[in-house]
PDB file of C-alpha atoms and ligand atoms in Angstrom:
ATOM      1  CA  MET A  64     -28.967 -11.070  30.101  1.00  0.00           C
ATOM      2  CA  VAL A  65     -25.810 -12.729  28.265  1.00  0.00           C
ATOM      3  CA  ASN A  66     -22.660 -10.793  27.500  1.00  0.00           C
ATOM      4  CA  ARG A  67     -23.265  -9.133  23.871  1.00  0.00           C
ATOM      5  CA  GLN A  68     -20.338 -10.939  22.201  1.00  0.00           C
ATOM      6  CA  LEU A  69     -21.604 -14.326  23.383  1.00  0.00           C
ATOM      7  CA  ARG A  70     -24.966 -13.727  22.014  1.00  0.00           C
ATOM      8  CA  SER A  71     -23.794 -14.069  18.378  1.00  0.00           C
ATOM      9  CA  THR A  72     -24.996 -16.876  16.258  1.00  0.00           C
ATOM     10  CA  THR A  73     -21.349 -17.725  15.092  1.00  0.00           C
ATOM     11  CA  ILE A  74     -20.670 -18.949  18.231  1.00  0.00           C
ATOM     12  CA  LYS A  75     -21.607 -22.545  19.514  1.00  0.00           C
ATOM     13  CA  ARG A  76     -23.196 -23.008  22.572  1.00  0.00           C
ATOM     14  CA  LEU A  77     -22.787 -26.307  24.666  1.00  0.00           C
ATOM     15  CA  ILE A  78     -24.413 -26.962  28.128  1.00  0.00           C
ATOM     16  CA  ARG A  79     -22.651 -29.139  30.276  1.00  0.00           C
ATOM     17  CA  LYS A  80     -22.618 -30.494  33.672  1.00  0.00           C
ATOM     18  CA  THR A  81     -19.614 -29.861  36.115  1.00  0.00           C
ATOM     19  CA  PRO A  82     -18.325 -32.541  38.389  1.00  0.00           C
ATOM     20  CA  GLY A  83     -19.943 -30.285  41.219  1.00  0.00           C
ATOM     21  CA  GLY A  84     -23.353 -30.728  40.047  1.00  0.00           C
ATOM     22  CA  LYS A  85     -23.716 -26.934  38.356  1.00  0.00           C
ATOM     23  CA  VAL A  86     -25.017 -26.885  34.914  1.00  0.00           C
ATOM     24  CA  VAL A  87     -22.784 -24.308  32.980  1.00  0.00           C
ATOM     25  CA  THR A  88     -22.974 -22.920  29.207  1.00  0.00           C
ATOM     26  CA  ILE A  89     -19.612 -23.284  27.271  1.00  0.00           C
ATOM     27  CA  TYR A  90     -19.224 -21.150  24.390  1.00  0.00           C
ATOM     28  CA  LYS A  91     -16.847 -22.187  21.609  1.00  0.00           C
ATOM     29  CA  PRO A  92     -16.384 -20.671  18.172  1.00  0.00           C
ATOM     30  CA  LYS A  93     -17.741 -22.870  15.393  1.00  0.00           C
ATOM     31  CA  LYS A  94     -15.837 -24.977  13.114  1.00  0.00           C
ATOM     32  CA  THR A  95     -15.857 -23.481   9.490  1.00  0.00           C
ATOM     33  CA  GLY A  96     -16.361 -25.514   6.389  1.00  0.00           C
ATOM     34  CA  LYS A  97     -13.922 -26.851   3.667  1.00  0.00           C
ATOM     35  CA  HIS A  98     -12.618 -24.677   0.790  1.00  0.00           C
ATOM     36  CA  ILE A  99     -13.850 -25.797  -2.293  1.00  0.00           C
ATOM     37  CA  CYS A 100     -12.735 -24.836  -5.840  1.00  0.00           C
ATOM     38  CA  GLY A 101     -14.904 -21.787  -7.404  1.00  0.00           C
ATOM     39  CA  ARG A 102     -15.207 -23.886 -10.900  1.00  0.00           C
ATOM     40  CA  CYS A 103     -15.395 -27.710 -10.371  1.00  0.00           C
ATOM     41  CA  GLY A 104     -16.278 -27.992  -6.733  1.00  0.00           C
ATOM     42  CA  GLN A 105     -13.084 -30.062  -5.406  1.00  0.00           C
ATOM     43  CA  VAL A 106     -11.928 -29.653  -2.126  1.00  0.00           C
ATOM     44  CA  LEU A 107      -8.684 -27.286  -1.937  1.00  0.00           C
ATOM     45  CA  ASN A 108      -5.750 -28.338   0.323  1.00  0.00           C
ATOM     46  CA  MET A 109      -6.153 -25.078   2.757  1.00  0.00           C
ATOM     47  CA  PRO A 110      -6.525 -24.945   6.308  1.00  0.00           C
ATOM     48  CA  TYR A 111     -10.126 -24.255   7.064  1.00  0.00           C
ATOM     49  CA  ASP A 112     -10.696 -24.396  10.798  1.00  0.00           C
ATOM     50  CA  GLN A 113     -10.893 -20.622  11.748  1.00  0.00           C
ATOM     51  CA  ARG A 114      -9.979 -21.231  15.349  1.00  0.00           C
ATOM     52  CA  LYS A 115      -6.387 -22.730  13.877  1.00  0.00           C
ATOM     53  CA  VAL A 116      -6.251 -20.209  10.826  1.00  0.00           C
ATOM     54  CA  ARG A 117      -6.097 -17.140  13.021  1.00  0.00           C
ATOM     55  CA  LYS A 118      -2.679 -18.464  14.162  1.00  0.00           C
ATOM     56  CA  LEU A 119      -1.158 -18.967  10.731  1.00  0.00           C
ATOM     57  CA  SER A 120       1.047 -16.814   8.675  1.00  0.00           C
ATOM     58  CA  LYS A 121      -0.662 -15.412   5.171  1.00  0.00           C
ATOM     59  CA  SER A 122       1.431 -17.690   2.938  1.00  0.00           C
ATOM     60  CA  GLU A 123      -0.136 -20.793   5.008  1.00  0.00           C
ATOM     61  CA  LYS A 124      -3.406 -19.844   4.631  1.00  0.00           C
ATOM     62  CA  ILE A 125      -3.620 -19.213   0.619  1.00  0.00           C
ATOM     63  CA  PRO A 126      -1.593 -20.291  -2.179  1.00  0.00           C
ATOM     64  CA  SER A 127       0.649 -17.398  -3.523  1.00  0.00           C
ATOM     65  CA  ARG A 128      -0.259 -18.375  -7.428  1.00  0.00           C
ATOM     66  CA  PRO A 129      -2.693 -16.247  -9.197  1.00  0.00           C
ATOM     67  CA  TYR A 130      -6.411 -17.349  -8.891  1.00  0.00           C
ATOM     68  CA  PRO A 131      -6.230 -18.860  -5.170  1.00  0.00           C
ATOM     69  CA  MET A 132      -9.959 -19.564  -5.564  1.00  0.00           C
ATOM     70  CA  LEU A 133      -9.726 -22.328  -7.864  1.00  0.00           C
ATOM     71  CA  CYS A 134      -7.660 -25.612  -7.687  1.00  0.00           C
ATOM     72  CA  SER A 135      -4.298 -25.966  -9.611  1.00  0.00           C
ATOM     73  CA  LYS A 136      -6.059 -27.797 -12.340  1.00  0.00           C
ATOM     74  CA  CYS A 137      -8.838 -25.162 -13.076  1.00  0.00           C
ATOM     75  CA  ALA A 138      -6.313 -22.326 -12.329  1.00  0.00           C
ATOM     76  CA  GLU A 139      -4.124 -23.808 -15.285  1.00  0.00           C
ATOM     77  CA  GLU A 140      -6.979 -23.956 -17.544  1.00  0.00           C
ATOM     78  CA  VAL A 141      -7.858 -20.324 -17.151  1.00  0.00           C
ATOM     79  CA  GLU A 142      -4.275 -19.380 -18.010  1.00  0.00           C
ATOM     80  CA  ARG A 143      -4.467 -21.753 -21.176  1.00  0.00           C
ATOM     81  CA  TYR A 144      -7.695 -20.212 -22.140  1.00  0.00           C
ATOM     82  CA  LYS A 145      -6.279 -16.526 -21.760  1.00  0.00           C
ATOM     83  CA  ALA A 146      -3.422 -17.588 -24.104  1.00  0.00           C
ATOM     84  CA  MET A 147      -5.845 -18.894 -26.713  1.00  0.00           C
ATOM     85  CA  ALA A 148      -7.796 -15.564 -26.756  1.00  0.00           C
ATOM     86  CA  ASP A 149      -4.551 -13.973 -27.183  1.00  0.00           C
ATOM     87  CA  VAL A 150      -3.456 -15.977 -30.081  1.00  0.00           C
ATOM     88  CA  THR A 151      -6.912 -15.589 -31.468  1.00  0.00           C
ATOM     89  CA  PHE A 152      -7.188 -11.767 -31.106  1.00  0.00           C
ATOM     90  CA  LYS A 153      -3.907 -10.277 -30.647  1.00  0.00           C
ATOM     91  CA  PHE A 154      -1.912 -11.934 -33.126  1.00  0.00           C
ATOM     92  CA  LYS A 155      -4.961 -12.916 -35.635  1.00  0.00           C
ATOM     93  CA  PHE A 156      -3.900 -16.751 -35.609  1.00  0.00           C
ATOM     94  CA  ASP A 157      -6.464 -19.511 -36.615  1.00  0.00           C
ATOM     95  CA  ALA A 158      -7.050 -20.886 -33.351  1.00  0.00           C
ATOM     96  CA  ASN A 159     -10.137 -23.087 -32.351  1.00  0.00           C
ATOM     97  CA  PHE A 160     -11.218 -20.696 -29.689  1.00  0.00           C
ATOM     98  CA  LYS A 161     -14.713 -21.042 -28.039  1.00  0.00           C
ATOM     99  CA  ARG A 162     -16.100 -19.483 -25.412  1.00  0.00           C
ATOM    100  CA  ASP A 163     -16.435 -20.856 -22.222  1.00  0.00           C
ATOM    101  CA  LEU A 164     -18.274 -18.944 -19.569  1.00  0.00           C
ATOM    102  CA  THR A 165     -17.177 -20.822 -16.513  1.00  0.00           C
ATOM    103  CA  ILE A 166     -13.641 -19.785 -17.019  1.00  0.00           C
ATOM    104  CA  GLU A 167     -14.525 -16.312 -17.833  1.00  0.00           C
ATOM    105  CA  LYS A 168     -16.118 -15.783 -14.624  1.00  0.00           C
ATOM    106  CA  PHE A 169     -13.043 -15.663 -12.982  1.00  0.00           C
ATOM    107  CA  LEU A 170     -11.417 -13.076 -15.123  1.00  0.00           C
ATOM    108  CA  GLN A 171     -11.926  -9.245 -14.971  1.00  0.00           C
ATOM    109  CA  LYS A 172     -15.192  -7.605 -15.952  1.00  0.00           C
ATOM    110  CA  GLY A 173     -15.154  -6.601 -19.857  1.00  0.00           C
ATOM    111  CA  TRP A 174     -12.338  -8.880 -20.477  1.00  0.00           C
ATOM    112  CA  PHE A 175     -13.707 -10.272 -23.581  1.00  0.00           C
ATOM    113  CA  LYS A 176     -14.727  -7.053 -25.123  1.00  0.00           C
ATOM    114  CA  LYS A 177     -11.493  -5.718 -24.272  1.00  0.00           C
ATOM    115  CA  ILE A 178      -9.590  -8.344 -26.147  1.00  0.00           C
ATOM    116  CA  SER A 179     -12.006  -8.701 -28.934  1.00  0.00           C
ATOM    117  CA  ALA A 180     -11.658  -5.225 -30.084  1.00  0.00           C
ATOM    118  CA  SER A 181      -8.116  -5.642 -30.228  1.00  0.00           C
ATOM    119  CA  LYS A 182      -8.218  -6.991 -33.698  1.00  0.00           C
TER     120      LYS A 182
HETATM  121 ZN1   ZN B 157     -11.278 -26.834  -9.768  1.00  0.00          ZN
END
């Protein structure tokens, strides 16, 4: 039986013939997929190949701004949405505020209840 760590399904198996005529099995880690934005599905400019990512520092792997799982455009929209909610509920200013659940998905649980109670 093969070594336990090589029986994993996250490892790619390649069967190759050596110059000497032997047939050997080569084990390689699988290439992982690209990161996409959680809201719009755009491909993020982040390193994604786990074989290379392992060698990078944390700041090279993930953006240091808030909402690293979103693209910069969507992250900005989330901040704008939060500001609009603040204006509407905290300062009782009449702004055209419409709820957008695709944005609220990335905010804390019970965020809307908390902010609408501060009226
Ligand atoms: Zn996006």
